[in-house]
Coordinates of N, CA and C in Angstrom, one line a residue:
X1 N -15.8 10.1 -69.5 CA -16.7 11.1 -68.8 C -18.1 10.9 -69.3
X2 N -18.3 11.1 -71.0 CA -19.4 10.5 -71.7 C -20.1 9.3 -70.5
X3 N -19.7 8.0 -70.2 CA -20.3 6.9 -70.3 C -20.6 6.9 -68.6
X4 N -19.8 8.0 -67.4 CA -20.4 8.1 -66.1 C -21.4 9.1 -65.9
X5 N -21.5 10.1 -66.7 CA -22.6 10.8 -67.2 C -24.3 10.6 -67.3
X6 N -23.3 9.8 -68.1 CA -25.3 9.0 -69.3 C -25.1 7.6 -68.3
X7 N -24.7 7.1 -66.9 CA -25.1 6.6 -66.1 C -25.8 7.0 -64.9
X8 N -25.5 8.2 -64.5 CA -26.1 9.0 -63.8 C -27.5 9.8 -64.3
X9 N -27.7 10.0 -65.6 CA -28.7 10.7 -66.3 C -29.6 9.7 -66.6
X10 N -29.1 8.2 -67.2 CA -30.3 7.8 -68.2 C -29.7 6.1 -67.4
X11 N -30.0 5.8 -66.0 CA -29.4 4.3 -65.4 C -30.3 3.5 -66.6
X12 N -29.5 2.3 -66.6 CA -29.7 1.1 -67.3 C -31.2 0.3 -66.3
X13 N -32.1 -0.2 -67.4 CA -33.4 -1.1 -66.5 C -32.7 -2.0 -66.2
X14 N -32.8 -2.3 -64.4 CA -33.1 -3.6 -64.2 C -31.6 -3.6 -64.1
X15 N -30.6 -2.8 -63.5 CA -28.9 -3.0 -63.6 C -28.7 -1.3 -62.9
X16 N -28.5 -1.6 -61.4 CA -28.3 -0.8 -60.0 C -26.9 -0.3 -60.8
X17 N -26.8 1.1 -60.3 CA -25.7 1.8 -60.6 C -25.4 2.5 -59.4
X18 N -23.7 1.9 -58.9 CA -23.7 1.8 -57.9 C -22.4 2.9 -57.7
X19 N -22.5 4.2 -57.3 CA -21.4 5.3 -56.7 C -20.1 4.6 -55.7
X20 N -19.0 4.3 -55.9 CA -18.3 3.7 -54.7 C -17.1 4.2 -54.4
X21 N -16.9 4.5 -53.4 CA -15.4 4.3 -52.9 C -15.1 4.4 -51.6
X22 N -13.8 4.7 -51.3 CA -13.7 4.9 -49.7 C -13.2 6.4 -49.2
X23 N -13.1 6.2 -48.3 CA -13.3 7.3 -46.8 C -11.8 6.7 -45.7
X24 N -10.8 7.0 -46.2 CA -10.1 6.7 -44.9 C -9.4 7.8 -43.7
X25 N -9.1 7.1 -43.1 CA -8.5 8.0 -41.3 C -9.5 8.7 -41.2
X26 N -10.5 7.5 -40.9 CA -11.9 8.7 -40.2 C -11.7 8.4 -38.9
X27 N -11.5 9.7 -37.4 CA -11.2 9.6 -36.5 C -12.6 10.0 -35.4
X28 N -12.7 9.2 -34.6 CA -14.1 9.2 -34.2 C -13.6 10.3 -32.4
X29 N -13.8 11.6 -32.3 CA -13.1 12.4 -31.6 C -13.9 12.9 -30.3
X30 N -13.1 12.3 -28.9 CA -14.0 12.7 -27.7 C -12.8 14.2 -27.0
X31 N -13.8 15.2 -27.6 CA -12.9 16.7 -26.6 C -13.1 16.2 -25.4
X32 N -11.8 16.9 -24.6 CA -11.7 16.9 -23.3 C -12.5 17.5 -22.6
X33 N -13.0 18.6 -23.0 CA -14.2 19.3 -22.3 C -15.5 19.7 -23.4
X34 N -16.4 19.9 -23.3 CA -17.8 20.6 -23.8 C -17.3 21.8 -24.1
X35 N -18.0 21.6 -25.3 CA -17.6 23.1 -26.0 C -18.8 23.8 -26.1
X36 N -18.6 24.9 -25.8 CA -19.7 26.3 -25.2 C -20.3 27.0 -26.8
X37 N -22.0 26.7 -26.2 CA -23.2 27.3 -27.4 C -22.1 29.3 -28.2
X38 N -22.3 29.2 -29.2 CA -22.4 30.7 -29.6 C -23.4 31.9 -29.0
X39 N -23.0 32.7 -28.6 CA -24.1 33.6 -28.4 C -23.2 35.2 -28.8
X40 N -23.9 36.5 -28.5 CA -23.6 37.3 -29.2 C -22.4 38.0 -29.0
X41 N -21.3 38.3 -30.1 CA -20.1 38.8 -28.8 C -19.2 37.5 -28.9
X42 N -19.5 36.4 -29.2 CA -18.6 35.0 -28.9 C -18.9 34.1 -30.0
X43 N -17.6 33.4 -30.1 CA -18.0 32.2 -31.5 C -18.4 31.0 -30.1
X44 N -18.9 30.0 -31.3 CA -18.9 28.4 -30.2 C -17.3 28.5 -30.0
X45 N -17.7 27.9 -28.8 CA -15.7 27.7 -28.1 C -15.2 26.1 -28.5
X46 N -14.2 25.3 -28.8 CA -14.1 24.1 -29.1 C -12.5 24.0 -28.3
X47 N -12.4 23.0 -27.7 CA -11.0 22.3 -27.1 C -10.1 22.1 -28.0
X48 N -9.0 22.4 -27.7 CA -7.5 22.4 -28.4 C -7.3 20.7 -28.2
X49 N -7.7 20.4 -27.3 CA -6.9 18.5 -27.7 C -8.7 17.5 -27.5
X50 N -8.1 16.5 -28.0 CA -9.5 15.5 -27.8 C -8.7 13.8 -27.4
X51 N -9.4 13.7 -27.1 CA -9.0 11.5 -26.8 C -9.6 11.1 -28.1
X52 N -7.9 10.7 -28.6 CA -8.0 9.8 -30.3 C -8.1 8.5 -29.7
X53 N -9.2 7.6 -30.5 CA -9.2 6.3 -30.5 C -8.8 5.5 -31.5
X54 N -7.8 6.3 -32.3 CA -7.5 5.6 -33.9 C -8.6 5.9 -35.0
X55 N -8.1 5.2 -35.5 CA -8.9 5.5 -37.2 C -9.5 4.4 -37.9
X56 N -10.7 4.6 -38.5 CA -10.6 3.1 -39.5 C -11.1 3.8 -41.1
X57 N -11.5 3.2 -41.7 CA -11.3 3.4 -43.3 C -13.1 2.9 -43.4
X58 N -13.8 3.8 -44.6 CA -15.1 3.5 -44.7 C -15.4 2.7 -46.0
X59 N -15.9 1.8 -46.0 CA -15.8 1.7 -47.9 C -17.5 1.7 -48.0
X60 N -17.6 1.9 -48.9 CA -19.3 3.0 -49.0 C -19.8 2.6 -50.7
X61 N -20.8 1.8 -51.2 CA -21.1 2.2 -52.6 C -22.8 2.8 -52.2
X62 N -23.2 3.7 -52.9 CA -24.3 4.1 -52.9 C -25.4 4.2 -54.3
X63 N -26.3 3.4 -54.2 CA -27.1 4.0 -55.7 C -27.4 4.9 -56.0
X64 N -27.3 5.6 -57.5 CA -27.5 6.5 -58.1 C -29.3 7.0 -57.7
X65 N -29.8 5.7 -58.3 CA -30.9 5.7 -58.2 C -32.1 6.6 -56.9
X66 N -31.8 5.4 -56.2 CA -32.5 5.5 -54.7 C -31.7 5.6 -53.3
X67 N -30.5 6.0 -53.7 CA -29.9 6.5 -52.5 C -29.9 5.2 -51.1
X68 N -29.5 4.5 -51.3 CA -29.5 3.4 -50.5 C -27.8 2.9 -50.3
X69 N -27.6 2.8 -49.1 CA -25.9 2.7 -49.4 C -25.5 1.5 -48.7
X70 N -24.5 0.8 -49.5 CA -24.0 -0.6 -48.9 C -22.8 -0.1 -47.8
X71 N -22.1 -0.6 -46.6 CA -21.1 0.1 -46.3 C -20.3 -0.9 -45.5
X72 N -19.4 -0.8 -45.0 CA -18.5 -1.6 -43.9 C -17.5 -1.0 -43.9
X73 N -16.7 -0.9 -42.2 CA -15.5 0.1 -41.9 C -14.5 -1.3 -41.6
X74 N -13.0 -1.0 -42.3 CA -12.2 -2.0 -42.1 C -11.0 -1.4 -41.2
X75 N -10.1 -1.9 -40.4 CA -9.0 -0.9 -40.4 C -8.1 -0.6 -41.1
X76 N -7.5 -1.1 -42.6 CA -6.7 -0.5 -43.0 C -7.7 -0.7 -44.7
X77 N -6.5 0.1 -45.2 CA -7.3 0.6 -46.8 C -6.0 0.0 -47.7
X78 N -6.6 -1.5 -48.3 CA -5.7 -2.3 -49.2 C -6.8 -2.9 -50.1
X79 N -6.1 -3.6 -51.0 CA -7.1 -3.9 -52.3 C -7.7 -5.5 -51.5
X80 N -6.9 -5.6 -50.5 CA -7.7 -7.1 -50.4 C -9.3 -6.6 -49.6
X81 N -9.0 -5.3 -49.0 CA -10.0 -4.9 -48.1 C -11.7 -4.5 -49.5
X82 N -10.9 -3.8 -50.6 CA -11.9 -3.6 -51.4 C -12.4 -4.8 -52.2
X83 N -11.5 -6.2 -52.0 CA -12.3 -7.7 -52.4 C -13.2 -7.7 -51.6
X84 N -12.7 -7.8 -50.3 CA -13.9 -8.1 -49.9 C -15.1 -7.1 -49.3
X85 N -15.1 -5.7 -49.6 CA -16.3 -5.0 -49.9 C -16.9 -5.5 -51.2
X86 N -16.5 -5.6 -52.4 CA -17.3 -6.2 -53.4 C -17.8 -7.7 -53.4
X87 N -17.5 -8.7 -52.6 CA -17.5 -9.5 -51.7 C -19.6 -9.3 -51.1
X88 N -19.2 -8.0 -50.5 CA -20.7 -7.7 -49.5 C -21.2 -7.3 -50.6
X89 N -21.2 -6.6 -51.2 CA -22.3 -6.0 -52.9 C -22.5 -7.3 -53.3
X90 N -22.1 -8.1 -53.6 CA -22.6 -9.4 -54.1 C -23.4 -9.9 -53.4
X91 N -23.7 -10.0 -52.1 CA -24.1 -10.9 -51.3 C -25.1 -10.0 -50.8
X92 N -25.3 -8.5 -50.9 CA -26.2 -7.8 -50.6 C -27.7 -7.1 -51.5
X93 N -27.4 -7.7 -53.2 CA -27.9 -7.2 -54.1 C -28.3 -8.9 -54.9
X94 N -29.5 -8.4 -55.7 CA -30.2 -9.9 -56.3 C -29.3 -10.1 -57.7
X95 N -29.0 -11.8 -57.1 CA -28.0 -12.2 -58.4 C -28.7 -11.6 -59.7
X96 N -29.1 -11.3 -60.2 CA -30.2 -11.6 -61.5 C -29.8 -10.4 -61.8
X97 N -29.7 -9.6 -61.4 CA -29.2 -8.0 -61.4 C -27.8 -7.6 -62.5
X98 N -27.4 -7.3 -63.1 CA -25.9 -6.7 -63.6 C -25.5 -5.0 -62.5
X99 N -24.7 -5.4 -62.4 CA -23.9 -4.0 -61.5 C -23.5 -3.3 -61.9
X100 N -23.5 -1.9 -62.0 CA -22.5 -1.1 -62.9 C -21.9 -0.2 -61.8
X101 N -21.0 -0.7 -61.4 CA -20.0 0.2 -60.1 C -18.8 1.6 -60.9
X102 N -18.9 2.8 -60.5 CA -18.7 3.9 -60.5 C -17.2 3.9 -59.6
X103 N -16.1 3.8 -59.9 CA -15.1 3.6 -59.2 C -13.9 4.9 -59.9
X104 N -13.1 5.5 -59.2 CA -12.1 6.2 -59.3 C -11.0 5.4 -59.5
X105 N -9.9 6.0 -59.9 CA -8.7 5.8 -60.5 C -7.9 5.5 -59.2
X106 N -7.9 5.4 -58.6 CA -7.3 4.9 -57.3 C -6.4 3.7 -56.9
X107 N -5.2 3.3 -56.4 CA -4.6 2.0 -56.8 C -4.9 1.1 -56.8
X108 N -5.4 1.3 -55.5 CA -6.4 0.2 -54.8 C -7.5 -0.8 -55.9
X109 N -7.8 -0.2 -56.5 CA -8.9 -0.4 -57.7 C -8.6 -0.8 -58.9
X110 N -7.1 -0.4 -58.8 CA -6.9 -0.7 -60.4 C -5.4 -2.1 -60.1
X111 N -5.5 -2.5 -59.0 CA -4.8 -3.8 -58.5 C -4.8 -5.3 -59.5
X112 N -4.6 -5.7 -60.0 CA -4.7 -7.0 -60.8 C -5.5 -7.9 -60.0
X113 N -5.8 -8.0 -59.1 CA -6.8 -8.8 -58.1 C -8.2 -8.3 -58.6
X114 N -8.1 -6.5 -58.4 CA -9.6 -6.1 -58.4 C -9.7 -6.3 -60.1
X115 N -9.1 -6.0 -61.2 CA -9.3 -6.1 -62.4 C -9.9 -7.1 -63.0
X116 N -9.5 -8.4 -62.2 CA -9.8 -9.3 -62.4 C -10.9 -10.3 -61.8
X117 N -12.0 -9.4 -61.1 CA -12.9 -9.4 -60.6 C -14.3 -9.9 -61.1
X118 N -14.0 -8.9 -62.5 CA -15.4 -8.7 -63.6 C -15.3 -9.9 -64.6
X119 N -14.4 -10.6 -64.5 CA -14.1 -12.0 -65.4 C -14.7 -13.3 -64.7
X120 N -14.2 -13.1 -63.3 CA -15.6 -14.3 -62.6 C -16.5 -13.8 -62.0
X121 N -16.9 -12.8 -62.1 CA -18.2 -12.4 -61.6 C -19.1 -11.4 -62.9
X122 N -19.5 -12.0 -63.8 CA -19.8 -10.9 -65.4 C -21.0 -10.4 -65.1
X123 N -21.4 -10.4 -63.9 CA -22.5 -9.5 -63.6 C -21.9 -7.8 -63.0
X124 N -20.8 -7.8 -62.9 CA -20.1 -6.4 -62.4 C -19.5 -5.8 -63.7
X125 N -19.7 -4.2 -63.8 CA -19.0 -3.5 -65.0 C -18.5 -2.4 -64.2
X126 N -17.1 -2.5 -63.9 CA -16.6 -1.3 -63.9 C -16.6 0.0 -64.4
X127 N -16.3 0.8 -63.9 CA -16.8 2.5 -64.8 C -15.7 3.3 -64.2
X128 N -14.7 3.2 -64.4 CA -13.3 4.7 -64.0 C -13.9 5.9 -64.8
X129 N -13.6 7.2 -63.7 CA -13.8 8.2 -64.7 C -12.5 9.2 -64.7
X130 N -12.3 9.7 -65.3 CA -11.1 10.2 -65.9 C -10.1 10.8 -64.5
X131 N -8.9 10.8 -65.1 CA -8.2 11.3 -63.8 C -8.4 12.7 -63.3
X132 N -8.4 12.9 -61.9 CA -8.7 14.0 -61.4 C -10.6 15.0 -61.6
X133 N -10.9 13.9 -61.9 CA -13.0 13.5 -61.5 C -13.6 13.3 -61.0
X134 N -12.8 13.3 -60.0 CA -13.8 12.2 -58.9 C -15.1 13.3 -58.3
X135 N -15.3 14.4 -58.5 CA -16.3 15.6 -58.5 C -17.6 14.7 -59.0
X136 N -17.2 14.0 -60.8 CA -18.6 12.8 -60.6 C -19.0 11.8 -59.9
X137 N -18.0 11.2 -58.6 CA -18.6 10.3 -58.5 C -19.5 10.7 -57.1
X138 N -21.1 10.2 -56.9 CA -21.6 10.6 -56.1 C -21.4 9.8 -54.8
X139 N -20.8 9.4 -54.9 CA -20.0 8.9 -52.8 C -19.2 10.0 -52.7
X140 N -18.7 11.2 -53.1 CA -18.2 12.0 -52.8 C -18.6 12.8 -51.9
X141 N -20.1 12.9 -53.0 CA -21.3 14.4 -52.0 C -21.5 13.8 -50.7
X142 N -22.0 12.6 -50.7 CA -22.0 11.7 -49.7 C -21.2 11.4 -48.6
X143 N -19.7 11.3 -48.7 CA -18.6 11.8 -47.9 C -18.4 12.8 -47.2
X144 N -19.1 14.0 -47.8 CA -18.6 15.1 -47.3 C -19.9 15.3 -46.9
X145 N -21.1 15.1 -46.7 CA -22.5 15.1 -45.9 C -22.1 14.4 -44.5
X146 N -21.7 13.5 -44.4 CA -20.8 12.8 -43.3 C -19.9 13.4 -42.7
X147 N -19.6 13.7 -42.9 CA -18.4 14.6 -42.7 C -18.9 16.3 -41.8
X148 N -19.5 16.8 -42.8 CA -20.3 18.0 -41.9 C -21.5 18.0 -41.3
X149 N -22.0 16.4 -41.3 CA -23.5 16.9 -40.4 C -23.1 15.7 -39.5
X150 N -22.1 14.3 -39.8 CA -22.2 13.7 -38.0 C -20.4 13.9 -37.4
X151 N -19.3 14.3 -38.2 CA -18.4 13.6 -37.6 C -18.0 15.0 -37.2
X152 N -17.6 15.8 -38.1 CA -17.5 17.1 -37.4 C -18.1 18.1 -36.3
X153 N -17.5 18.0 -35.3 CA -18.2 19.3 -33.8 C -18.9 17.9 -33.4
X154 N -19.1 16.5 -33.7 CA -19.2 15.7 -32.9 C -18.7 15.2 -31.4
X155 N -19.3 14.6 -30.7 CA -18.7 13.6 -29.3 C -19.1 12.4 -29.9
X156 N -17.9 11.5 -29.9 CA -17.8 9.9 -29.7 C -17.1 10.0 -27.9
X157 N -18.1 9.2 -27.7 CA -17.6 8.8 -25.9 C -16.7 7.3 -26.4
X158 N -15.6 7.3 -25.5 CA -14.9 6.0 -25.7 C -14.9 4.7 -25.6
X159 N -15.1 3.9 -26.5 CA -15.4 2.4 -26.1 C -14.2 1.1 -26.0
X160 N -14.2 0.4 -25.5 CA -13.2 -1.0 -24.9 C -12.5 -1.1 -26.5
X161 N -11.5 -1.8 -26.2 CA -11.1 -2.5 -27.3 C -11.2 -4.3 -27.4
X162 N -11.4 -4.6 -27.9 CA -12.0 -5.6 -28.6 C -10.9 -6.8 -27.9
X163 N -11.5 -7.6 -26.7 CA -10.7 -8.9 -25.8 C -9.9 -7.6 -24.7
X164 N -10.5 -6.5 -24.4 CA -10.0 -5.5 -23.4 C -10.8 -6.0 -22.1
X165 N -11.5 -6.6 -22.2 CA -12.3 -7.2 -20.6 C -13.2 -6.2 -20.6
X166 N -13.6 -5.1 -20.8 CA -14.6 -4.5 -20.4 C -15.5 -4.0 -21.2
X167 N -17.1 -3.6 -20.8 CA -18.4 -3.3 -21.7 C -17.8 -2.6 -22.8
X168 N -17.0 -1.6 -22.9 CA -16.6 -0.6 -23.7 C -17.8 0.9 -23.9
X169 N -18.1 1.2 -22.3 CA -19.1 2.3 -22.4 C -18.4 2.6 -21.1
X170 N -18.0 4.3 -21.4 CA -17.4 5.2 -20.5 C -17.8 5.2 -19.2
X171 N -17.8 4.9 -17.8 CA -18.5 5.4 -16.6 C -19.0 7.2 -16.5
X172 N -19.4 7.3 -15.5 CA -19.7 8.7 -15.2 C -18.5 9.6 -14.9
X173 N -18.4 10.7 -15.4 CA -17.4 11.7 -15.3 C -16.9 11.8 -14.2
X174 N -15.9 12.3 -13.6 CA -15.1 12.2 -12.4 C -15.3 14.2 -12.6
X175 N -15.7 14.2 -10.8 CA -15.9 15.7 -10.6 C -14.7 16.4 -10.8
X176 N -14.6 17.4 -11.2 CA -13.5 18.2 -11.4 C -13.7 19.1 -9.8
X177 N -12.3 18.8 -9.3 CA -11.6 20.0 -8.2 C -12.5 21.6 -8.8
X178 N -12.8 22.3 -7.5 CA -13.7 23.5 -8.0 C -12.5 24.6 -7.9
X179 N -12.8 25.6 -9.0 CA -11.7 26.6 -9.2 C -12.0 27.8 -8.2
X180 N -10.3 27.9 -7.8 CA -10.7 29.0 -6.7 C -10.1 30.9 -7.8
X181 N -11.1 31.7 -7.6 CA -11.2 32.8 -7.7 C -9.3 33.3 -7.8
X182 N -9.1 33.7 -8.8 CA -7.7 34.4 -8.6 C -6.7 35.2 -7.5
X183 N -7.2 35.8 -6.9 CA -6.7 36.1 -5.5 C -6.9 35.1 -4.8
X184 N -8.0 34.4 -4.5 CA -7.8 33.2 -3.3 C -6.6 32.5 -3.6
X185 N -6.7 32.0 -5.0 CA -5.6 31.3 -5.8 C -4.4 31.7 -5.0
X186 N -4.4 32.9 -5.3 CA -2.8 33.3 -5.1 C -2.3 33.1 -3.6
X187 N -2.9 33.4 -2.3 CA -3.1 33.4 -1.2 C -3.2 32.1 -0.7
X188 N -3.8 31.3 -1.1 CA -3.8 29.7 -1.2 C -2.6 29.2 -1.3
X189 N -1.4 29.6 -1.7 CA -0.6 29.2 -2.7 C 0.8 29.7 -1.8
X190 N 1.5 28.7 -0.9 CA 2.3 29.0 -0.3 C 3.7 29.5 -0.6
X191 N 3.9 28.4 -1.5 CA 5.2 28.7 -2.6 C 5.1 30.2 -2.9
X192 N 3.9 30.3 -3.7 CA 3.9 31.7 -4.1 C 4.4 33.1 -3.4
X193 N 4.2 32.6 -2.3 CA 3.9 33.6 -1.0 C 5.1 33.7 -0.2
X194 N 5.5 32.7 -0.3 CA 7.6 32.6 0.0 C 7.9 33.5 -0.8
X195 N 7.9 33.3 -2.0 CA 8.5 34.4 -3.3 C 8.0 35.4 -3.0
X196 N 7.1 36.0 -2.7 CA 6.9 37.3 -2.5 C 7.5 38.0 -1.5
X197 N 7.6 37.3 -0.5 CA 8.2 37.9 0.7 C 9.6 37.8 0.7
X198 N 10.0 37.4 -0.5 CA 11.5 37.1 -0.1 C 12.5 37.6 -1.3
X199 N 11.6 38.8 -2.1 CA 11.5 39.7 -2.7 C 12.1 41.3 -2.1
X200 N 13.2 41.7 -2.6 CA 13.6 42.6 -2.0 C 12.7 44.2 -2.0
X201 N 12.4 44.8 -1.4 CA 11.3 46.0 -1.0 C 12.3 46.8 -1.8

């Protein structure tokens, strides 16, 4: 806890310290209908079902320093996926640099692939912080800023899947049938109107 601390308070010159982890089953959610402003007397209204398009997993490092964040969405969350996010940190940061990555206890991370990461690449220093901490690592705050200012009470409109033939951008809405008034309804409504009459007085 000591040594992610005095990373966050006193960074190393000249050696980016880098907050990381992932974000998975983030679901990008289109309600079936618009959901209605708050006003006085009423909460905002929100739909009971939405159009799921699946999920993908976020892997996210962010500097301590300057808030600048590396990122890529994969679809599943395995250690070969976090090779090759540290993969893009290498190739996105100046060789000359030492890295000091902020990583949780997670399995994914502590894989004999990923362990053995910092032995051919000695410009990377891992930093675990103790189990059940992850409160220090700052992709957390970060996660959950995401979380409540774009993904939540959001609209994602639906797009193609990938060799589906089409642009992958929704056409224009299809007019909805206009609702008839409750008595019309009922009167409208032949079936109904059998049953009633065939209802003993």
């Amino acid at each position: 806890m000591v040594d992610i601390v005095g990373l966050d308070l006193d960074p190393p010159d000249k050696a980016p310290v880098l907050s990381c982890d992932e974000k998975s089953s983030i679901q990008a959610l289109d309600p079936t209908q618009k959901s209605l402003p708050p006003f006085p007397g009423r909460l905002q209204t929100l739909t009971h079902d939405d159009q799921r398009y699946g999920t993908t997993t976020l892997f996210a490092a962010i500097s301590v320093v300057d808030g600048l964040v590396i990122s890529q969405c994969q679809p599943r969350h395995r250690h070969q996926g976090w090779l090759k996010f540290l993969r893009q940190i290498d190739a996105q940061t100046p060789p000359e640099l030492d890295l000091h990555l902020i990583i949780d206890n997670y399995a994914t991370h502590k894989h004999p692939k990923v362990l053995a990461w910092p032995a051919k690449h000695p410009r990377f220093h891992l930093h675990f912080p103790p189990t059940s901490s992850s409160w220090l690592n700052l992709i957390e705050r970060w996660f959950r800023n995401l979380t409540d200012r774009r993904l939540r009470r959001s609209i994602f409109p639906q797009r193609g899947r990938a060799g589906a033939g089409d642009s992958g951008v929704r056409g224009p809405p299809q007019p909805r049938p206009p609702r008839l008034p409750l008595d019309r309804a009922r009167r409208s409504n032949p079936r109904q109107n059998r049953s009633r009459q065939s209802r003993p007085q």
